[in-house]
XYZ file of C-alpha atoms in Angstrom:
630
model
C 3.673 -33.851 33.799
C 6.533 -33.897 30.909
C 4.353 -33.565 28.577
C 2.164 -30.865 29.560
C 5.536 -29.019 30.031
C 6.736 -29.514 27.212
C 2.791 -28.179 25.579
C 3.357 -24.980 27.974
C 7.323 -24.625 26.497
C 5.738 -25.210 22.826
C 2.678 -22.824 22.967
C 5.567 -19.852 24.850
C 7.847 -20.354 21.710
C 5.071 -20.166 19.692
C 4.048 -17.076 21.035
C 7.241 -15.289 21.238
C 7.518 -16.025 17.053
C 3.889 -15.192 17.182
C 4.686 -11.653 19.049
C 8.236 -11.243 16.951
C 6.329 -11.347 13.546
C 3.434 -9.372 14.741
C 6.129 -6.595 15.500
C 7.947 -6.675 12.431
C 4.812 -6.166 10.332
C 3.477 -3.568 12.485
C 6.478 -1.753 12.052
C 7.193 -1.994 8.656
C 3.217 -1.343 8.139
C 3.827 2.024 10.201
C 6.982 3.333 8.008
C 5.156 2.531 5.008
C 2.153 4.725 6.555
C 4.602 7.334 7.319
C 3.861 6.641 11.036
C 7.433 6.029 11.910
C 10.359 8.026 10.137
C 13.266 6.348 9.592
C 16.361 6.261 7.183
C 16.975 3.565 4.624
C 19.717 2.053 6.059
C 18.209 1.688 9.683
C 15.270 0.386 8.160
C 17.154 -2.371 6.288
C 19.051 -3.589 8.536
C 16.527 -3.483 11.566
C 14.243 -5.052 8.723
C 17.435 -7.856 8.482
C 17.928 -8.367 12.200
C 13.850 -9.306 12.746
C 13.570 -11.251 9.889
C 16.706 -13.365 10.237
C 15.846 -13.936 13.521
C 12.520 -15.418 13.293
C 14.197 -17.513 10.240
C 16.423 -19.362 12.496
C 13.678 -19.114 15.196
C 11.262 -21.029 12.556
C 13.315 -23.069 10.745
C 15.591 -25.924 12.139
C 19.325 -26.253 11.328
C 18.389 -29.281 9.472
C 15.523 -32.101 9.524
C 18.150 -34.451 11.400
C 18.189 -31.666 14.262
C 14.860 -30.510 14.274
C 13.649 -30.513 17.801
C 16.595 -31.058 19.912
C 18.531 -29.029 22.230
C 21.546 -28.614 19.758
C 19.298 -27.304 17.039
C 17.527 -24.644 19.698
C 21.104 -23.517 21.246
C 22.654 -23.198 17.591
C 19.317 -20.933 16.735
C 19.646 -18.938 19.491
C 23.241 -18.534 18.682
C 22.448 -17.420 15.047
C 19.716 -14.713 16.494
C 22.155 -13.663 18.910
C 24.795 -12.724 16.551
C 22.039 -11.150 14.270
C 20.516 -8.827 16.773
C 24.039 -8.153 18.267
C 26.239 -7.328 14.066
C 23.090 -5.617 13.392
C 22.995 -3.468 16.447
C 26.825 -2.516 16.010
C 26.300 -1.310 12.263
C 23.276 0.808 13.299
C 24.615 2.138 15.844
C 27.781 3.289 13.736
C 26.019 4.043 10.056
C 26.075 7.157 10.971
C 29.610 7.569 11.054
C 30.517 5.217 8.225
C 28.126 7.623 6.084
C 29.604 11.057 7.139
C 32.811 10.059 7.129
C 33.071 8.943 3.439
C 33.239 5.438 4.394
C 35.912 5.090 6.949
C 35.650 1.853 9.031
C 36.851 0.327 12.511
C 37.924 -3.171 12.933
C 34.540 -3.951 14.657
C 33.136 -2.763 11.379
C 34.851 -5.859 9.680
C 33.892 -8.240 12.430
C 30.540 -7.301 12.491
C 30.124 -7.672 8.555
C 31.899 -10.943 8.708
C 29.024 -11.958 11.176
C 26.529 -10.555 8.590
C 27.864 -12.270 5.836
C 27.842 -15.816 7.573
C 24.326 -15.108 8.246
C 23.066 -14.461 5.356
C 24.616 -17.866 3.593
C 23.174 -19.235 6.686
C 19.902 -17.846 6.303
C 19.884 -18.746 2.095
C 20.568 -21.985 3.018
C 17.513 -22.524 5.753
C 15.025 -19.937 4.284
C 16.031 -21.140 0.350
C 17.844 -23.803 0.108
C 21.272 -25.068 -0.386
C 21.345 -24.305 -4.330
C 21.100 -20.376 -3.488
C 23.031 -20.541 -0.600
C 26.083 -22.367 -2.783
C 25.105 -20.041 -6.084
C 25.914 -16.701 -3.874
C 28.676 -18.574 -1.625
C 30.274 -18.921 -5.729
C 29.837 -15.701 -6.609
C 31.172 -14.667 -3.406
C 34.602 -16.711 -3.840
C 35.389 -15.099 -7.369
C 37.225 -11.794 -5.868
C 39.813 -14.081 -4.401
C 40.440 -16.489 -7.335
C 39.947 -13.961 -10.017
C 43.411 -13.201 -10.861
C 44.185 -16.892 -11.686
C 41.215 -17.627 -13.647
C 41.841 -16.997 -17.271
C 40.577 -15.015 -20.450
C 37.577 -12.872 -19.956
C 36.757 -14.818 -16.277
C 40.102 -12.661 -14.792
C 40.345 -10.102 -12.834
C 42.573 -8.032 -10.287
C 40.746 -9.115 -7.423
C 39.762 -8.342 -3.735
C 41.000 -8.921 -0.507
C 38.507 -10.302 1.767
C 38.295 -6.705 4.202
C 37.438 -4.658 0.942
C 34.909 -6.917 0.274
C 32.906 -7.555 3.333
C 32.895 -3.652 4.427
C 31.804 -3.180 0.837
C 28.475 -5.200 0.770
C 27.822 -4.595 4.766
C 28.591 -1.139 5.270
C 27.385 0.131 1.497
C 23.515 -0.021 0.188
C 25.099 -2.065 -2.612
C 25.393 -5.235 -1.271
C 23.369 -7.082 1.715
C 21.619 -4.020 2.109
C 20.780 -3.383 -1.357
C 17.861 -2.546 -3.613
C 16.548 -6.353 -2.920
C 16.250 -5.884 0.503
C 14.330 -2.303 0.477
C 11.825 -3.544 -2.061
C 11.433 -6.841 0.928
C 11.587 -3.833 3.368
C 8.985 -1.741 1.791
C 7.190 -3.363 -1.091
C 7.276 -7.066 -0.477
C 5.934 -7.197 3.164
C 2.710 -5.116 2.363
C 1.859 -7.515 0.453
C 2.645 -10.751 1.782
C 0.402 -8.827 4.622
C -2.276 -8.460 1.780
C -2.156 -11.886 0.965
C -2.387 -13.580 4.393
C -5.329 -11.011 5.039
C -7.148 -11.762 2.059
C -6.354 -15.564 3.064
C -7.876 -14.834 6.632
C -10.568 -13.390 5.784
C -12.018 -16.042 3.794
C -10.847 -15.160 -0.088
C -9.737 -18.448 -0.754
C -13.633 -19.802 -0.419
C -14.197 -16.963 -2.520
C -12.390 -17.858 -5.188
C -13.194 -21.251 -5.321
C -17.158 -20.883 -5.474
C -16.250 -18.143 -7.782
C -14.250 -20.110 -10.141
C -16.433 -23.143 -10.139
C -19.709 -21.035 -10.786
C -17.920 -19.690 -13.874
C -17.184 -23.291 -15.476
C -20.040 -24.765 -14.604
C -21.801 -26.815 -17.578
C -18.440 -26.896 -19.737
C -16.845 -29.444 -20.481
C -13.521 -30.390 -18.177
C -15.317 -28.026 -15.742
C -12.773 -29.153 -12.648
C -9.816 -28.441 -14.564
C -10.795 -24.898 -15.652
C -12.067 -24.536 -12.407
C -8.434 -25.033 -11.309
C -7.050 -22.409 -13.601
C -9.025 -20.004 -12.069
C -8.395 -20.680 -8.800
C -5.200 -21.047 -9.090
C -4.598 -17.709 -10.669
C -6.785 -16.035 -7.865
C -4.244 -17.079 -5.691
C -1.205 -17.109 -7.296
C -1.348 -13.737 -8.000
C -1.102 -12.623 -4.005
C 0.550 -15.965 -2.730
C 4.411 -15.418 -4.392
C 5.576 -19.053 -4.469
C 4.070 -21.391 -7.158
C 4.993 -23.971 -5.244
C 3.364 -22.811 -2.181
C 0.398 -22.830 -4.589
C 0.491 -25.334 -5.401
C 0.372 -26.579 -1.869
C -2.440 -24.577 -1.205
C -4.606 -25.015 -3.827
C -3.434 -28.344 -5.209
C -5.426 -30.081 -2.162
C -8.647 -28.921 -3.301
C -8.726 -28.986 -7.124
C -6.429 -32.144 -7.777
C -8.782 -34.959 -6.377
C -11.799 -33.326 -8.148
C -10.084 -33.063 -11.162
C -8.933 -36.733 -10.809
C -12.876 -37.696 -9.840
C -13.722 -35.599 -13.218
C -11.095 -38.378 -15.599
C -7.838 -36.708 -15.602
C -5.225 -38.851 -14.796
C -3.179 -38.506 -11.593
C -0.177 -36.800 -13.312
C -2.112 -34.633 -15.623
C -4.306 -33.433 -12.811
C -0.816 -32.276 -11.200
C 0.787 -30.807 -14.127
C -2.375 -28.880 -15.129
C -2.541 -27.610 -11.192
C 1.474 -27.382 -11.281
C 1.224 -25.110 -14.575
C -1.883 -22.845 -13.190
C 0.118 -22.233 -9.901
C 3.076 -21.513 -12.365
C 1.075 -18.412 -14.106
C -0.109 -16.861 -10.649
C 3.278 -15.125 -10.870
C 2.603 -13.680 -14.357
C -0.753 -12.523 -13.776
C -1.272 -8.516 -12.559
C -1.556 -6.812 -10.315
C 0.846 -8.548 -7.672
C 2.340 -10.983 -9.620
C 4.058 -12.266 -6.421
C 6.740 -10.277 -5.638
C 9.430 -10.167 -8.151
C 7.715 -7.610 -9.911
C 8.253 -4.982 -7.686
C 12.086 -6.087 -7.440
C 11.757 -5.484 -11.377
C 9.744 -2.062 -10.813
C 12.669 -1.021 -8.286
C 15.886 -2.140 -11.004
C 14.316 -1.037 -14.022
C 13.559 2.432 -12.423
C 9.815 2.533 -13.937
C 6.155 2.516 -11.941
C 4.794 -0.594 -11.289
C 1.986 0.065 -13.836
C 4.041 0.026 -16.347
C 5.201 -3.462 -15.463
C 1.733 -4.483 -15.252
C 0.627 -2.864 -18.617
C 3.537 -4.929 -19.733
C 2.818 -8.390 -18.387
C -0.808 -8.186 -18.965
C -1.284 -9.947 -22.354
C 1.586 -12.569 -21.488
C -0.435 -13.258 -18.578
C -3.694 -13.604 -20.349
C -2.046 -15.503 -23.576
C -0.467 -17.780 -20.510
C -3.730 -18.649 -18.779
C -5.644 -19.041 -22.310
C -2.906 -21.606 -23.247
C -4.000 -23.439 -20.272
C -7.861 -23.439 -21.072
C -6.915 -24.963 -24.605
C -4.868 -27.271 -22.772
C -7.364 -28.692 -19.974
C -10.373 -28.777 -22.940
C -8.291 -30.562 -25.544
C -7.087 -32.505 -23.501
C -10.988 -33.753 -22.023
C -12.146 -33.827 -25.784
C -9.364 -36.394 -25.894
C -10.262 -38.319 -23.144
C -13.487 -38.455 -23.755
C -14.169 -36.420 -20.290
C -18.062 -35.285 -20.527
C -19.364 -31.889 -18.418
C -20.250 -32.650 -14.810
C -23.893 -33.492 -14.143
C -23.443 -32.824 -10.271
C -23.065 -28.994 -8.845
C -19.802 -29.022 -7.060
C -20.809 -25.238 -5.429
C -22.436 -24.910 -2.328
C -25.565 -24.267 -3.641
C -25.559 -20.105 -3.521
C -26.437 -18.015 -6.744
C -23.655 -16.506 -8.223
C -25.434 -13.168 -6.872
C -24.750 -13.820 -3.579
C -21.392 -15.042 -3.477
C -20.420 -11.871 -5.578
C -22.459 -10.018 -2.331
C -20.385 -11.969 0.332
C -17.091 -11.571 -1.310
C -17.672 -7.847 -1.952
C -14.866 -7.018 0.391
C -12.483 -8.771 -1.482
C -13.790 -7.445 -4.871
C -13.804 -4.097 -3.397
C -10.316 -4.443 -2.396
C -8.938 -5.482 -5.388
C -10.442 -2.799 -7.215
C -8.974 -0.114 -4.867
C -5.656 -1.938 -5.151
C -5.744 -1.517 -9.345
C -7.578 1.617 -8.870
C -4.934 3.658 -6.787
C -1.971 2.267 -8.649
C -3.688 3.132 -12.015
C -4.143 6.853 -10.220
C -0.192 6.866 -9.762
C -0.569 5.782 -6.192
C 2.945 3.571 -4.973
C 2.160 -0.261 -4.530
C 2.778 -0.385 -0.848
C 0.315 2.773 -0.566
C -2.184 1.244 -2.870
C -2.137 -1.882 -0.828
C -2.386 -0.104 2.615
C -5.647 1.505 1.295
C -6.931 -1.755 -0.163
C -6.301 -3.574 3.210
C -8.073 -0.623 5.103
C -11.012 -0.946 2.507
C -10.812 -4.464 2.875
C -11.457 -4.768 6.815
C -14.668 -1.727 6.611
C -16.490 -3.380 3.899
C -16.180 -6.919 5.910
C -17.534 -5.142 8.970
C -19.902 -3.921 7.196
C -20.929 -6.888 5.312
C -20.778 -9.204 9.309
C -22.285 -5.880 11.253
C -19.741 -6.444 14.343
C -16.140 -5.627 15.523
C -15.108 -8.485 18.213
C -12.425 -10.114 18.795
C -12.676 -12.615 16.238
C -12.151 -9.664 13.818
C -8.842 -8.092 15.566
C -7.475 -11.693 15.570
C -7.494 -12.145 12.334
C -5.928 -8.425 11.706
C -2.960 -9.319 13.771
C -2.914 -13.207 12.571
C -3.072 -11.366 9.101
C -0.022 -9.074 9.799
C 1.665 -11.825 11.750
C 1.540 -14.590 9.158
C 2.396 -12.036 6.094
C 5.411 -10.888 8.550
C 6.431 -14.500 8.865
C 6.043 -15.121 5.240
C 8.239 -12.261 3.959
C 11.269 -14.120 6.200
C 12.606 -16.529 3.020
C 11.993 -13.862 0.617
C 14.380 -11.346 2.736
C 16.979 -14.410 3.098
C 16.677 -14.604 -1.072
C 17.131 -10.764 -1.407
C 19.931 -10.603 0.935
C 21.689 -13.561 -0.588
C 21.201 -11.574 -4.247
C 22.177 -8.228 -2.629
C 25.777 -10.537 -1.657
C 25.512 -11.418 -5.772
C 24.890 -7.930 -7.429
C 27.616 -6.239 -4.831
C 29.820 -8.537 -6.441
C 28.849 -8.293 -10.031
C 29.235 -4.277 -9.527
C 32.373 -3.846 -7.578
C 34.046 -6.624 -9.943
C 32.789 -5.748 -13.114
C 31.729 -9.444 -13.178
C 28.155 -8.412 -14.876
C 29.601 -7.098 -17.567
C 31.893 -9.843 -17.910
C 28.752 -12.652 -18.119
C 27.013 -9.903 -20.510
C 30.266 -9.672 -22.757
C 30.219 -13.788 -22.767
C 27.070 -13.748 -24.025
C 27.601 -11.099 -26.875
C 30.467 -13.297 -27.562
C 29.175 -16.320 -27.751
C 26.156 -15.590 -29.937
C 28.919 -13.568 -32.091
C 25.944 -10.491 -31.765
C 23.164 -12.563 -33.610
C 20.413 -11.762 -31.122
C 18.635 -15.120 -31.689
C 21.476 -17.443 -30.276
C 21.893 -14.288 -27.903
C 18.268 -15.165 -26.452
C 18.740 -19.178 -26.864
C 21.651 -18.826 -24.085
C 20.011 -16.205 -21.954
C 16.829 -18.761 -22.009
C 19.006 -21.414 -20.636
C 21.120 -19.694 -18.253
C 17.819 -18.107 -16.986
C 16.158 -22.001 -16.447
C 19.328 -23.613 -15.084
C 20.191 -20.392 -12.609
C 15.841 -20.544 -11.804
C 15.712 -23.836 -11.105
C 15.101 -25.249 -7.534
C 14.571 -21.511 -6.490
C 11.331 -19.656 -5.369
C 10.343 -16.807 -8.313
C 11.795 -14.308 -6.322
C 15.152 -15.415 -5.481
C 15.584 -16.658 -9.181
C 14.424 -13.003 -10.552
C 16.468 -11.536 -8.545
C 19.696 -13.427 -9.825
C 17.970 -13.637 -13.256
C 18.237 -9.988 -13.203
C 22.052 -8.933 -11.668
C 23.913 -12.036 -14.013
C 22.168 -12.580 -17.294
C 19.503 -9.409 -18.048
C 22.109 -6.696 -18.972
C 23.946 -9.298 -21.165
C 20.137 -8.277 -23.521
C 20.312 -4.852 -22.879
C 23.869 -4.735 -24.067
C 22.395 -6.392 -27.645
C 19.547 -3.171 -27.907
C 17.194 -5.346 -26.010
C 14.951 -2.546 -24.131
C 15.847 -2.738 -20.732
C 12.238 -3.651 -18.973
C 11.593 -6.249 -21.982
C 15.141 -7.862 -21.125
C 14.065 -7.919 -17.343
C 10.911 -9.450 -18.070
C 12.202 -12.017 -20.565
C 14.318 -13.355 -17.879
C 11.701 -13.243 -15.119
C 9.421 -15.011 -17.230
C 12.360 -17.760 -17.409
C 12.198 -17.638 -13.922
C 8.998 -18.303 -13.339
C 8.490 -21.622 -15.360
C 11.599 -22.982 -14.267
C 9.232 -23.901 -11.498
C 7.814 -26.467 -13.755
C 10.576 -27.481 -16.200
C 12.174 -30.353 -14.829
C 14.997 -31.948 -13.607
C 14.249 -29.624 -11.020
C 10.437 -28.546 -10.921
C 8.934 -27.510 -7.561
C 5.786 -26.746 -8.631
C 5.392 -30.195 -10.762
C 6.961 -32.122 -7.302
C 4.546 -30.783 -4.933
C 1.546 -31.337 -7.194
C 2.865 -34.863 -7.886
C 3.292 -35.596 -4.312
C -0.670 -34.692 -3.423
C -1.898 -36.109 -6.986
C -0.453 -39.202 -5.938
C 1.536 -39.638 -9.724
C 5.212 -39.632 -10.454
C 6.609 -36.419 -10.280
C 9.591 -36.762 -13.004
C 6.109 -37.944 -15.182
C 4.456 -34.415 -13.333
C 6.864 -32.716 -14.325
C 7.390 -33.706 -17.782
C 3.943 -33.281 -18.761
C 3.622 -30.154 -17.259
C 6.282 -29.011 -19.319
C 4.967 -30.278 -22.498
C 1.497 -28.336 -21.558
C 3.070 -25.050 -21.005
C 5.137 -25.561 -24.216
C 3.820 -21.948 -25.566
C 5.660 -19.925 -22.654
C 8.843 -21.457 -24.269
C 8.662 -19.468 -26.701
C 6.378 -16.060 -25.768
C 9.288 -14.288 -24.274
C 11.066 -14.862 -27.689
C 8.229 -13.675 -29.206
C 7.912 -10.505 -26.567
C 11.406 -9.366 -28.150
C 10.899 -9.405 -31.632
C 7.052 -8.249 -31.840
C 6.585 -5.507 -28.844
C 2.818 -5.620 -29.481
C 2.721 -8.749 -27.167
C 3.637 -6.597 -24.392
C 1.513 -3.893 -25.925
C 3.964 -1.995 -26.729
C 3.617 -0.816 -30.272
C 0.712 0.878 -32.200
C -3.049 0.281 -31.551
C -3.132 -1.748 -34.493
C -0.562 -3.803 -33.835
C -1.428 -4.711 -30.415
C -4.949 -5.228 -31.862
C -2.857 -7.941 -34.426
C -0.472 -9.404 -31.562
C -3.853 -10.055 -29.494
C -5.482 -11.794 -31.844
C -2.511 -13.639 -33.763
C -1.648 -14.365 -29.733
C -4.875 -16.566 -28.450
C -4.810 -18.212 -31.767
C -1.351 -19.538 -31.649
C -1.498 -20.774 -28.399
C -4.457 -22.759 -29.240
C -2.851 -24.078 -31.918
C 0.105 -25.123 -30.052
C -2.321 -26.583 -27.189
C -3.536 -28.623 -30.101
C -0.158 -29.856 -31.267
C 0.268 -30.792 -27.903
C -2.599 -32.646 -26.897
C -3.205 -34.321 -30.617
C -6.276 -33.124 -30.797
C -8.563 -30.149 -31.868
C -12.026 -31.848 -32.070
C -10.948 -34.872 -32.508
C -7.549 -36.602 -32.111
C -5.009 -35.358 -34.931
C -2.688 -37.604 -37.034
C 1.225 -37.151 -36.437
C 1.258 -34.789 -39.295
C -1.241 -33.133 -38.267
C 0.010 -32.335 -35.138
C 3.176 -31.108 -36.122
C 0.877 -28.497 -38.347
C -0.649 -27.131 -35.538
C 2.746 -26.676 -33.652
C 4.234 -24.466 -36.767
C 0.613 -23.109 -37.193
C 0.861 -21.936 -33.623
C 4.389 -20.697 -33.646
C 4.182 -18.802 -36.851
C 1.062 -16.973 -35.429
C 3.273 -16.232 -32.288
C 6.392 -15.048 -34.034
C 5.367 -11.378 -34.994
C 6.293 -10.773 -38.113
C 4.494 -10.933 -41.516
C 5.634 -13.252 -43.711
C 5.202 -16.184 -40.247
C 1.934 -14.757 -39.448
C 0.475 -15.734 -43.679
C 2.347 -18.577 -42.957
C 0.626 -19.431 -39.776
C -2.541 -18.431 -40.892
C -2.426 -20.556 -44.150
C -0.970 -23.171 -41.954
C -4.027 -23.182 -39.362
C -6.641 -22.745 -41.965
C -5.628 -26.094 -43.437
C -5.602 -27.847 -39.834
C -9.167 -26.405 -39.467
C -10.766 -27.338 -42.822
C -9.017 -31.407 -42.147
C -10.736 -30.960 -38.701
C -13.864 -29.734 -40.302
C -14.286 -27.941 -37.027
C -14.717 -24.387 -38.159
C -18.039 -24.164 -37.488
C -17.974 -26.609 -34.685
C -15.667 -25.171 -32.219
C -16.761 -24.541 -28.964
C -16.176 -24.697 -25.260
C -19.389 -26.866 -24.457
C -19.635 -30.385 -25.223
């Protein structure tokens, strides 16, 4: 009798969240539409309320207390106080906005509530590291004035600075949380649609139909897959999760050892967030700061993406050429012609296209993806010939479980809207950039060396998102300060951001794909490092030769394509130790200044790296060997 109880209690919590999220995404869907009319600062902070709610409703206080009484009265506390600060400011915003910004005491009290929440909400959606990194930044108004040199300041008193990032659109309720409000949960909705509806499967026959009969088939497979759903998923370690399930045991059945099947997976999952057109979400943040369209971000990342992904291929081949790994003689598909998967996964083909299509047209993202959703579900009726309920279950488990995913991104942009609010009203940002200028005493290359490491260190143990978003208030303008164009500063920091998922002490990515490969995960982690050795130095590369982010003549492009693929490969080669066949130490350290050389854009390294590469090639004797086949 307890027990069935407690099932009834379990399944009515379960739908309550189930209800809650399906709410929140219909109503952000409907603004988005233009349904519902609303103001930005109702929308953010109703957007706040919901989604800090169903945080604390999802997530426990801590593993210790997850499932007891204490944990559920503390939750219901924490929503409580949400629904209740968040009801108070919107029903005065009004009056804080006409009046100039005069405030009541239940002003203060209410952001005080906020504030608490949103450490709170860091700290379950995130993780301690964030919720610690803004509860810093936080603190420095009050010890400012006895810090010394550059670090001081005149300070804050506590008042001045809660009303200023809970009443303002500069702090919690900042450009972060709009872009979750607007941009963000469209298409974490996309995603869990696309999921739903069966694109996973998709992808996968897809992926292995394209690499069958090559050599390290599994592996490549893996890329592919990976980068399918990396691109909509916005968490490499999520992808990791995800996808890591499927491709890691086949690639360990194909030869690979257990910790190089999880740093190749752990490296794929890595460059989902790279690859247009969602590139998670941080691009959008990045589209939002930098004030340009989202195209142009994607015209920008485009060729990093590409060189990323081809660095990987070099990686998983050389690395089966080394091990002596042989194509598969068994068909790991289903048995289908390509034809016909194509046919069945037309509605996600279809969708995509409409997605790239509209945004190339000048259509917004969240627009774009509304249409591509709508195309989506027609072309799927079409393709099944019925509308049942199966089909409106998935719609609203689609909407429900993007809602519900958005909930630690919001907690990550609220935490970073605490961050920036501070770096703006304390001049802290340009502080950190004048450090920087300082220390690299305005040489650009030791200017980039720090910004590198700040970016890894202040990106690792954080989802992409969260560490953009940071990336982007503390260290970017320190490179825009040095002539650094502003959206190549952004995205050399969020490319930082992104592979701090893999570069260890603290790799996420690397931990979860060590965890289902079965291998060590410092050993993951390490390795997957070493493979993704070229995005070390790309965004170094990005700066100094704009043609990698295609933005310099035709020709030049055309030259930064080509000198591109063929220094990653070379670096792939250095790392592996082999190119056809395993390369001597010297060798190897030719192809790793062959490779960088060709990825440095500028003349004199690019003879160099050519000269250097045509030597490693003629001691290979594999000129006229090379190819992808056995």
């Amino acid at each position: 009798m307890a027990s069935q109880t407690f099932r009834k209690l379990t399944f009515s919590k379960e739908a309550v969240i189930y209800t809650a999220a399906l709410c929140l995404g219909l109503f952000h869907l409907a603004v988005v539409a233009g349904v519902v009319s609303i103001s930005t600062m109702p929308l953010r902070l109703i957007h706040v309320a919901m989604a800090f709610s169903l945080l604390f409703a999802l997530r426990p206080a801590s593993a210790r207390l997850e499932g007891t009484k204490t944990d559920r009265v503390f939750s219901l506390f924490l929503i409580a106080a949400a629904v209740g600060a968040s009801a108070w400011l919107l029903s005065r915003w009004k009056a804080i906005a006409f009046s100039g910004g005069l405030t009541t005491d239940g002003d203060y009290y209410a952001g005080i509530v906020i504030l608490l929440l949103v450490f709170e909400a860091a700290r379950r959606g995130v993780g301690l590291v964030l919720a610690l990194i803004t509860l810093v930044f936080f603190c420095y108004p009050f010890v400012s004035p006895y810090l010394p040199g550059i670090l001081s300041g005149r300070g804050y008193g506590l008042e001045r600075m809660v009303l200023f990032l809970t009443t303002d659109t500069q702090g919690v309720y900042g450009i972060p949380i709009g872009v979750a409000a607007t941009y963000i949960i469209v298409f974490t909705i996309f995603g869990a649609m696309l999921s739903r509806f069966g694109a996973g499967d998709f992808f996968f026959e897809t992926s292995i139909r394209l690499t069958k009969g090559l050599r390290a088939a599994s592996a490549k497979s893996a890329v592919l897959f990976s980068t399918l759903i990396g691109m909509v998923s916005g968490s490499a370690a999520g992808n990791v999760a995800v996808t890591g399930t499927v491709t890691i045991p086949i690639m360990k059945r194909e030869g690979y050892q257990p910790h190089q099947a999880g740093a190749i997976e752990a490296v794929a999952s890595t460059g989902g967030q790279l690859m247009p057109p969602v590139m998670g979400a941080a691009a959008f943040i990045m589209a939002e700061i930098v004030g340009v369209p989202y195209t142009s971000v994607m015209a920008v990342a485009i060729l990093p993406a590409l060189l990323f992904f081809g660095s990987a291929f070099f990686v998983v081949h050389l690395q089966a050429v080394r091990s002596g790994i042989m194509p598969r003689q068994t068909d790991q598909s289903d048995g289908r012609p390509l034809g016909a998967v194509l046919l069945e996964g037309a509605p996600f083909i279809g969708a995509f296209a409409v997605l790239l299509g509209l945004m190339l047209a000048g259509f917004s993202p969240f627009k774009a993806s509304l249409w591509g959703m709508a195309v989506l579900i027609v072309l799927y009726i079409v393709r099944t010939r019925r509308i049942d309920g199966e089909l409106i279950g998935k719609i609203a488990g689609s909407v429900s479980e993007g809602a519900r995913n958005v909930i630690t991104i919001s907690a990550a942009c609220a935490a970073a809207g605490v961050i920036s609010g501070t770096l703006g009203i304390t001049g802290l940002g340009s502080k950190i950039a004048l450090l920087i200028d300082v220390a690299s005493n305005g040489y650009l290359i030791l200017a980039l060396l720090f910004t590198m490491i700040a970016s890894i260190v202040l990106g690792m143990g954080l989802p992409t998102t969260a560490a953009y978003l940071i990336l982007a208030t503390v260290v970017a303008p320190a490179l825009v300060k040095l002539g650094v164009p502003m959206l190549t500063a952004h995205f050399f920091v969020f490319y930082y951001g992104c592979i701090s998922t893999i570069t260890p002490p603290v790799a996420l990515a690397s931990y979860v794909a060590g965890g289902i490969a079965g291998a060590d995960v410092n050993k993951v982690g390490w390795t997957a490092a070493s493979y993704a050795l070229t995005s070390f130095v790309l965004p170094f590369a990005f700066v100094f030769g704009p043609g990698l982010l295609m933005q310099d003549g035709v020709v030049a492009n055309l030259i930064a394509v080509i000198t591109g693929f063929a220094g990653v490969g070379a670096v792939a080669a250095g790392v592996i130790g082999c190119a056809i066949r395993p390369l001597s130490a010297l060798n190897r350290a030719v192809a790793l200044c062959a490779g960088l050389c060709l990825l440095i854009q500028s003349w004199p390294t690019l003879v160099l790296g050519v000269v250097l590469l045509a030597y490693l090639l003629i001691q290979q004797k594999a000129l006229p060997q090379m190819s992808l086949k056995s």
